Amino acid sequence: MRKFVILGGGYGGLAMIQGLINGHLPADIELVLIDRMPFQGIKTEYYALAAGTASDFDLRIQFPSHGQLTKKYGEITSIDLENKQVHMEQDEPIDYDYLVIALGCTDRYHGIPGAEQYTNSIQTFSSTRQTYQRLNDIKPYGQVHIIGGGLSGVETAAELRESRPDLNITILDRGSRVLSAFTSTVSAYVEQWFRDHDVLTRSHISVCRIEEGIVYNGDEAIYTNATVWTGGIQPVKVVQDLNVPKDSGGRILLNSYSQIPDYPDVYVIGDCASIPFAPSAQAAGAQAEQVADVVHALWRGDTPKLHNIRLRGTLGSLGKKAGFGLMGKTSVKGRVPRLLKSGVLWKSRRHFG
C-alpha cells in the first residue's frame, strides 16, 4: 500500500480527502488523516465560541468515514522531508509516500513583549475555550480590549457585545480604520454599527508591550480586564521549522501544482502555502480541490490541467442580525450578508458532516 498522509483536518485537509475519495481512489492508496482533535473545529466561527453565543458542540464537524481512510489523533512535533516521516509527540514516526501539509496558522505577535503571555487567543479550539472562560468571568462593567481590527477582531467584538451588553469593549487597531482589507464603505458601515452598539474603536494604536492588565500604546497605559489577540497570523511552528524556501509571511513557496519544488511528493495547502490569496477557509478548500485533481491526474499518468481558483467573496457577521461582505467588487451590508453567512455555514456542515 502507498501511504498518503494528510496533516490537519481543517477546511483544506477535509476538502483534500473529499476530492481524493470522490475521484476514484486507487485501491493501493491508504489515506491517513492526522489531527490533534477527533473532529474538525469550524474555525471561522470560533469568535462565537469565545463570546459564548455558540457552544463547543455546535462548532464540531465529524471526520468522514471511508474504507481506505485511517484517522490518527495527536500532536505533530516535526516533519522529516528527507526521510519522509512525520514525528508525533507520543507515538512512533509515521512514514509517507505522499504528504499534504494543511496545518493552518497560529498567532503572530510581531515580537511585542508580553503579547503571547498576556493576551487570549482564538486560533485553536483549546485556546478559544480558555478565552471564553476569561471573558465569561469578567465582572459587569469590566474592560475588554481586542487588538486587531480585521475580520476576526470585528466579529469577536460584535458577538461579545450581543453576549455581554454590560461590558466595555474596545478595538485597538494600528491602521486608520477597521477592516482595512475591505472597502471604505464597508468600514464606515461597521464603524457606525459599533457606535450604535457602544463598542469603541481606536485607530493608529501602536502596541509596544503588554503586561497583566495593561496594554501599552507608546507611553499610554490602557488598563484592561482581558485582552484578545487578533493582530496577525503565521504558519504553525512545525512549518516554521521546515528548512525550505518561504515568502515574507513565512508561507512555503510552491510550484504550480502546490508541491514543494525539491520534494514533489509533498503538497502544501491553505494558510501554510504561499498562494495569491489571503489566508481563509474558502481559499484552503478551493486550493485543496485543485490539488486533488492534480494528484489524480499524476496517478493516471496525465499532465495535470489546472483550473482557475475563483473565490466567491468574504462575509462577516455583526452579531446574529447584521453582517457585511465583499462579493467580487460589490460591497454588501446589513441583513442579507448575515443570512448568506449562515447559509454557507449550513452548507459546510452538510458537505463535510
Short mmCIF file of C-alpha atoms in Angstrom, two decimals:
data_model
loop_
_atom_site.label_atom_id
_atom_site.label_comp_id
_atom_site.label_asym_id
_atom_site.label_seq_id
_atom_site.Cartn_x
_atom_site.Cartn_y
_atom_site.Cartn_z
CA MET A 1 0.00 0.00 0.00
CA ARG A 2 1.11 3.54 -0.76
CA LYS A 3 0.55 5.83 2.21
CA PHE A 4 -0.97 9.27 1.54
CA VAL A 5 -0.72 11.27 4.77
CA ILE A 6 -2.75 14.44 5.35
CA LEU A 7 -1.68 16.69 8.22
CA GLY A 8 -4.60 18.73 9.54
CA GLY A 9 -8.32 18.10 9.42
CA GLY A 10 -9.40 21.68 8.78
CA TYR A 11 -11.01 23.09 5.65
CA GLY A 12 -8.05 22.27 3.40
CA GLY A 13 -7.42 18.80 4.79
CA LEU A 14 -11.06 17.73 4.62
CA ALA A 15 -11.56 19.14 1.12
CA MET A 16 -8.44 17.21 0.07
CA ILE A 17 -9.86 13.96 1.45
CA GLN A 18 -13.21 14.58 -0.22
CA GLY A 19 -11.50 15.32 -3.55
CA LEU A 20 -9.39 12.16 -3.41
CA ILE A 21 -12.28 9.91 -2.36
CA ASN A 22 -14.70 11.35 -4.93
CA GLY A 23 -12.21 10.89 -7.78
CA HIS A 24 -11.90 7.08 -7.81
CA LEU A 25 -9.17 6.46 -5.26
CA PRO A 26 -6.69 3.76 -6.41
CA ALA A 27 -7.08 0.53 -4.42
CA ASP A 28 -3.44 0.57 -3.26
CA ILE A 29 -3.70 4.01 -1.57
CA GLU A 30 -4.15 4.28 2.20
CA LEU A 31 -5.23 7.75 3.32
CA VAL A 32 -4.05 8.74 6.80
CA LEU A 33 -5.51 11.86 8.43
CA ILE A 34 -3.59 13.21 11.43
CA ASP A 35 -5.17 15.85 13.65
CA ARG A 36 -4.89 16.81 17.31
CA MET A 37 -8.69 16.60 17.73
CA PRO A 38 -11.16 13.84 16.74
CA PHE A 39 -13.30 16.32 14.78
CA GLN A 40 -12.98 19.43 12.66
CA GLY A 41 -13.48 22.67 14.55
CA ILE A 42 -15.32 25.28 12.48
CA LYS A 43 -12.61 27.89 12.88
CA THR A 44 -14.49 30.66 11.08
CA GLU A 45 -16.97 30.59 14.00
CA TYR A 46 -14.52 30.48 16.91
CA TYR A 47 -15.36 34.11 17.70
CA ALA A 48 -18.86 32.91 18.68
CA LEU A 49 -17.43 30.24 20.99
CA ALA A 50 -15.21 32.88 22.62
CA ALA A 51 -18.17 35.23 23.09
CA GLY A 52 -20.41 32.48 24.49
CA THR A 53 -23.08 32.63 21.75
CA ALA A 54 -22.20 29.18 20.33
CA SER A 55 -21.40 26.02 22.21
CA ASP A 56 -18.35 23.83 21.77
CA PHE A 57 -20.59 21.09 20.33
CA ASP A 58 -22.12 23.48 17.76
CA LEU A 59 -18.71 24.02 16.16
CA ARG A 60 -17.72 20.40 15.56
CA ILE A 61 -17.91 18.50 12.27
CA GLN A 62 -17.22 14.78 12.36
CA PHE A 63 -14.47 13.50 10.08
CA PRO A 64 -15.61 11.37 7.14
CA SER A 65 -15.50 7.57 7.19
CA HIS A 66 -14.11 5.52 4.28
CA GLY A 67 -12.63 2.08 3.92
CA GLN A 68 -9.26 3.49 2.81
CA LEU A 69 -9.12 6.28 5.41
CA THR A 70 -7.31 5.85 8.75
CA LYS A 71 -7.52 8.60 11.40
CA LYS A 72 -4.77 9.26 13.93
CA TYR A 73 -5.01 11.80 16.74
CA GLY A 74 -2.09 13.54 18.39
CA GLU A 75 0.36 16.42 18.32
CA ILE A 76 2.76 16.63 15.36
CA THR A 77 6.22 17.71 16.50
CA SER A 78 8.21 17.76 13.24
CA ILE A 79 8.31 16.71 9.58
CA ASP A 80 11.40 14.96 8.17
CA LEU A 81 11.24 15.67 4.44
CA GLU A 82 14.46 13.76 3.66
CA ASN A 83 13.35 10.51 5.29
CA LYS A 84 9.62 11.01 4.51
CA GLN A 85 8.46 10.76 8.11
CA VAL A 86 6.09 12.66 10.38
CA HIS A 87 7.12 12.73 14.04
CA MET A 88 4.46 12.67 16.76
CA GLU A 89 4.63 13.76 20.40
CA GLN A 90 3.73 10.40 21.98
CA ASP A 91 3.77 7.96 19.08
CA GLU A 92 6.03 6.24 16.59
CA PRO A 93 7.05 8.23 13.47
CA ILE A 94 4.64 7.84 10.55
CA ASP A 95 6.14 7.08 7.13
CA TYR A 96 4.56 8.51 4.00
CA ASP A 97 4.76 8.14 0.24
CA TYR A 98 2.78 11.36 -0.32
CA LEU A 99 2.22 14.16 2.15
CA VAL A 100 -0.22 17.05 2.38
CA ILE A 101 0.62 19.81 4.88
CA ALA A 102 -2.64 21.57 5.81
CA LEU A 103 -1.88 22.57 9.39
CA GLY A 104 -3.23 26.11 9.32
CA CYS A 105 -1.97 29.08 11.26
CA THR A 106 -1.17 30.37 14.70
CA ASP A 107 -0.97 33.88 16.18
CA ARG A 108 1.78 36.22 15.08
CA TYR A 109 2.82 38.58 17.87
CA HIS A 110 5.29 40.72 15.89
CA GLY A 111 7.88 40.47 18.68
CA ILE A 112 5.76 42.54 21.09
CA PRO A 113 6.90 41.76 24.67
CA GLY A 114 4.17 40.12 26.76
CA ALA A 115 1.75 39.68 23.83
CA GLU A 116 1.77 35.89 23.85
CA GLN A 117 1.82 35.66 27.65
CA TYR A 118 -0.89 38.21 28.50
CA THR A 119 -3.43 38.01 25.67
CA ASN A 120 -6.13 35.49 24.83
CA SER A 121 -6.27 33.65 21.50
CA ILE A 122 -8.99 32.28 19.21
CA GLN A 123 -6.67 30.23 16.97
CA THR A 124 -7.33 26.74 18.38
CA PHE A 125 -10.33 25.06 19.95
CA SER A 126 -8.46 24.79 23.24
CA SER A 127 -7.29 28.42 23.33
CA THR A 128 -10.78 29.64 22.35
CA ARG A 129 -12.33 27.68 25.23
CA GLN A 130 -9.89 29.42 27.59
CA THR A 131 -10.73 32.80 26.03
CA TYR A 132 -14.44 32.15 26.60
CA GLN A 133 -13.73 31.31 30.24
CA ARG A 134 -11.71 34.51 30.70
CA LEU A 135 -14.35 36.72 29.06
CA ASN A 136 -17.24 34.98 30.82
CA ASP A 137 -15.62 35.52 34.23
CA ILE A 138 -15.25 39.30 33.86
CA LYS A 139 -17.44 41.17 36.33
CA PRO A 140 -20.09 43.57 34.96
CA TYR A 141 -18.75 46.83 33.51
CA GLY A 142 -15.29 45.33 33.04
CA GLN A 143 -12.93 46.36 30.23
CA VAL A 144 -12.20 44.13 27.23
CA HIS A 145 -9.68 45.13 24.57
CA ILE A 146 -9.38 43.40 21.22
CA ILE A 147 -6.08 44.00 19.45
CA GLY A 148 -6.56 43.99 15.69
CA GLY A 149 -9.43 45.43 13.68
CA GLY A 150 -9.54 42.83 10.91
CA LEU A 151 -12.33 40.31 10.30
CA SER A 152 -11.69 38.22 13.44
CA GLY A 153 -11.44 41.23 15.71
CA VAL A 154 -14.60 42.84 14.37
CA GLU A 155 -16.65 39.64 14.60
CA THR A 156 -15.40 38.92 18.12
CA ALA A 157 -16.23 42.44 19.33
CA ALA A 158 -19.72 42.38 17.81
CA GLU A 159 -20.56 38.91 19.10
CA LEU A 160 -19.28 39.74 22.58
CA ARG A 161 -21.43 42.87 22.59
CA GLU A 162 -24.54 40.72 22.00
CA SER A 163 -23.45 38.22 24.64
CA ARG A 164 -22.34 40.72 27.30
CA PRO A 165 -24.09 44.10 26.90
CA ASP A 166 -22.66 45.09 30.30
CA LEU A 167 -19.00 45.06 29.23
CA ASN A 168 -16.92 47.95 27.93
CA ILE A 169 -15.44 46.72 24.63
CA THR A 170 -12.69 48.47 22.67
CA ILE A 171 -10.95 47.50 19.43
CA LEU A 172 -7.34 48.70 19.21
CA ASP A 173 -6.14 48.88 15.59
CA ARG A 174 -2.86 50.10 14.12
CA GLY A 175 -4.50 51.25 10.86
CA SER A 176 -6.67 54.25 10.09
CA ARG A 177 -9.91 52.21 10.02
CA VAL A 178 -11.19 48.77 10.93
CA LEU A 179 -11.42 46.18 8.12
CA SER A 180 -8.70 47.82 6.03
CA ALA A 181 -8.89 44.88 3.57
CA PHE A 182 -12.50 45.85 2.76
CA THR A 183 -13.87 48.94 1.02
CA SER A 184 -14.17 52.19 2.95
CA THR A 185 -17.99 51.96 2.68
CA VAL A 186 -17.95 48.58 4.49
CA SER A 187 -15.61 50.00 7.15
CA ALA A 188 -17.88 53.02 7.62
CA TYR A 189 -20.93 50.76 7.99
CA VAL A 190 -19.18 48.63 10.62
CA GLU A 191 -17.90 51.69 12.49
CA GLN A 192 -21.47 53.04 12.62
CA TRP A 193 -22.75 49.68 13.91
CA PHE A 194 -20.14 49.84 16.65
CA ARG A 195 -21.12 53.40 17.57
CA ASP A 196 -24.78 52.36 17.73
CA HIS A 197 -23.90 49.42 19.98
CA ASP A 198 -21.38 51.19 22.24
CA VAL A 199 -18.26 49.44 21.02
CA LEU A 200 -15.29 51.81 20.94
CA THR A 201 -12.79 51.65 18.06
CA ARG A 202 -9.40 53.31 18.35
CA SER A 203 -7.16 53.67 15.30
CA HIS A 204 -3.42 54.37 14.89
CA ILE A 205 -2.66 52.38 18.05
CA SER A 206 0.91 51.14 18.25
CA VAL A 207 1.04 48.42 20.89
CA CYS A 208 4.64 48.26 22.16
CA ARG A 209 4.27 45.91 25.14
CA ILE A 210 1.67 44.13 27.23
CA GLU A 211 1.62 43.32 30.93
CA GLU A 212 -1.01 41.64 33.12
CA GLY A 213 -3.99 44.01 32.91
CA ILE A 214 -2.20 46.70 30.87
CA VAL A 215 -1.71 47.34 27.14
CA TYR A 216 0.88 49.99 26.32
CA ASN A 217 0.31 52.30 23.36
CA GLY A 218 3.68 54.02 23.45
CA ASP A 219 3.70 55.77 26.83
CA GLU A 220 -0.07 55.43 27.29
CA ALA A 221 -1.16 52.67 29.68
CA ILE A 222 -4.52 51.16 28.72
CA TYR A 223 -5.99 49.23 31.66
CA THR A 224 -7.97 46.08 30.85
CA ASN A 225 -9.59 43.02 32.41
CA ALA A 226 -8.99 40.87 29.33
CA THR A 227 -7.18 41.30 26.02
CA VAL A 228 -7.99 39.23 22.93
CA TRP A 229 -5.29 39.00 20.26
CA THR A 230 -6.46 39.14 16.63
CA GLY A 231 -3.45 41.11 15.45
CA GLY A 232 -1.89 38.78 12.89
CA ILE A 233 -1.28 35.16 11.91
CA GLN A 234 1.58 32.99 10.66
CA PRO A 235 2.03 29.29 9.78
CA VAL A 236 2.24 26.88 12.71
CA LYS A 237 5.60 26.12 14.34
CA VAL A 238 6.05 22.75 12.59
CA VAL A 239 6.04 24.65 9.28
CA GLN A 240 8.18 27.47 10.65
CA ASP A 241 10.81 24.84 11.49
CA LEU A 242 10.96 23.39 7.95
CA ASN A 243 14.12 24.36 6.08
CA VAL A 244 12.51 25.17 2.73
CA PRO A 245 12.10 28.47 0.81
CA LYS A 246 9.32 30.70 2.17
CA ASP A 247 7.78 34.09 1.45
CA SER A 248 7.98 37.13 3.75
CA GLY A 249 4.98 35.85 5.74
CA GLY A 250 6.67 32.51 6.42
CA ARG A 251 4.45 30.60 3.98
CA ILE A 252 6.09 27.85 1.89
CA LEU A 253 6.94 28.68 -1.73
CA LEU A 254 5.42 26.14 -4.14
CA ASN A 255 5.36 25.21 -7.81
CA SER A 256 2.19 25.48 -9.92
CA TYR A 257 0.97 22.09 -8.65
CA SER A 258 1.23 23.22 -4.98
CA GLN A 259 4.23 20.94 -4.44
CA ILE A 260 7.42 21.88 -2.59
CA PRO A 261 9.78 22.07 -5.63
CA ASP A 262 12.56 19.96 -4.07
CA TYR A 263 10.04 17.48 -2.64
CA PRO A 264 7.37 16.84 -5.31
CA ASP A 265 5.61 14.23 -3.17
CA VAL A 266 4.79 16.95 -0.62
CA TYR A 267 1.85 19.32 -1.17
CA VAL A 268 1.06 22.37 0.97
CA ILE A 269 -2.48 23.73 1.31
CA GLY A 270 -4.09 26.72 2.97
CA ASP A 271 -2.51 29.08 5.49
CA CYS A 272 0.92 27.40 5.25
CA ALA A 273 1.08 27.82 1.43
CA SER A 274 2.33 30.84 -0.46
CA ILE A 275 -0.66 31.35 -2.76
CA PRO A 276 -2.05 34.59 -4.26
CA PHE A 277 -4.96 34.76 -1.82
CA ALA A 278 -5.31 36.00 1.73
CA PRO A 279 -5.49 33.11 4.23
CA SER A 280 -9.10 31.90 4.53
CA ALA A 281 -11.15 28.73 4.86
CA GLN A 282 -12.52 29.31 1.37
CA ALA A 283 -9.06 29.64 -0.21
CA ALA A 284 -7.84 26.48 1.56
CA GLY A 285 -10.82 24.49 0.36
CA ALA A 286 -10.57 25.72 -3.22
CA GLN A 287 -6.83 25.04 -3.38
CA ALA A 288 -7.36 21.55 -1.95
CA GLU A 289 -9.88 20.73 -4.69
CA GLN A 290 -7.32 21.79 -7.30
CA VAL A 291 -4.56 19.71 -5.66
CA ALA A 292 -6.83 16.63 -5.54
CA ASP A 293 -7.32 16.99 -9.31
CA VAL A 294 -3.53 17.29 -9.77
CA VAL A 295 -2.91 14.11 -7.73
CA HIS A 296 -5.49 12.09 -9.65
CA ALA A 297 -4.02 13.26 -12.98
CA LEU A 298 -0.50 12.27 -11.90
CA TRP A 299 -1.74 8.87 -10.73
CA ARG A 300 -3.33 8.34 -14.16
CA GLY A 301 -0.06 9.35 -15.85
CA ASP A 302 -1.64 12.51 -17.32
CA THR A 303 -0.35 16.07 -17.32
CA PRO A 304 -2.48 17.94 -14.75
CA LYS A 305 -4.74 20.68 -16.10
CA LEU A 306 -5.04 23.49 -13.57
CA HIS A 307 -8.46 25.08 -13.26
CA ASN A 308 -8.54 28.67 -12.05
CA ILE A 309 -9.32 29.19 -8.39
CA ARG A 310 -12.19 31.65 -8.05
CA LEU A 311 -13.24 32.75 -4.59
CA ARG A 312 -16.85 33.80 -4.03
CA GLY A 313 -16.04 36.66 -1.67
CA THR A 314 -15.78 37.30 2.08
CA LEU A 315 -18.64 37.56 4.55
CA GLY A 316 -18.56 38.75 8.14
CA SER A 317 -21.12 39.00 10.91
CA LEU A 318 -22.08 41.73 13.34
CA GLY A 319 -23.91 39.63 15.89
CA LYS A 320 -26.83 37.49 14.75
CA LYS A 321 -28.80 40.07 12.75
CA ALA A 322 -26.36 42.15 10.71
CA GLY A 323 -23.35 41.50 8.53
CA PHE A 324 -21.08 42.78 5.81
CA GLY A 325 -19.04 41.45 2.96
CA LEU A 326 -17.32 41.78 -0.35
CA MET A 327 -18.71 39.73 -3.25
CA GLY A 328 -16.28 40.28 -6.11
CA LYS A 329 -16.06 44.08 -6.20
CA THR A 330 -19.51 44.59 -4.70
CA SER A 331 -19.89 45.62 -1.06
CA VAL A 332 -22.82 44.11 0.83
CA LYS A 333 -24.12 45.33 4.16
CA GLY A 334 -26.97 44.58 6.54
CA ARG A 335 -29.24 41.58 6.96
CA VAL A 336 -28.52 39.84 3.64
CA PRO A 337 -24.78 39.09 4.16
CA ARG A 338 -25.60 37.74 7.64
CA LEU A 339 -28.16 35.35 6.12
CA LEU A 340 -25.68 34.40 3.41
CA LYS A 341 -23.03 33.61 6.01
CA SER A 342 -25.48 31.40 7.92
CA GLY A 343 -26.24 29.60 4.65
CA VAL A 344 -22.53 29.00 3.94
CA LEU A 345 -22.11 27.55 7.45
CA TRP A 346 -25.12 25.26 6.98
CA LYS A 347 -23.79 24.10 3.62
CA SER A 348 -20.32 23.31 5.00
CA ARG A 349 -21.88 21.25 7.81
CA ARG A 350 -23.90 19.28 5.24
CA HIS A 351 -20.92 18.88 2.91
CA PHE A 352 -18.41 17.61 5.46
CA GLY A 353 -20.59 16.36 8.29
#
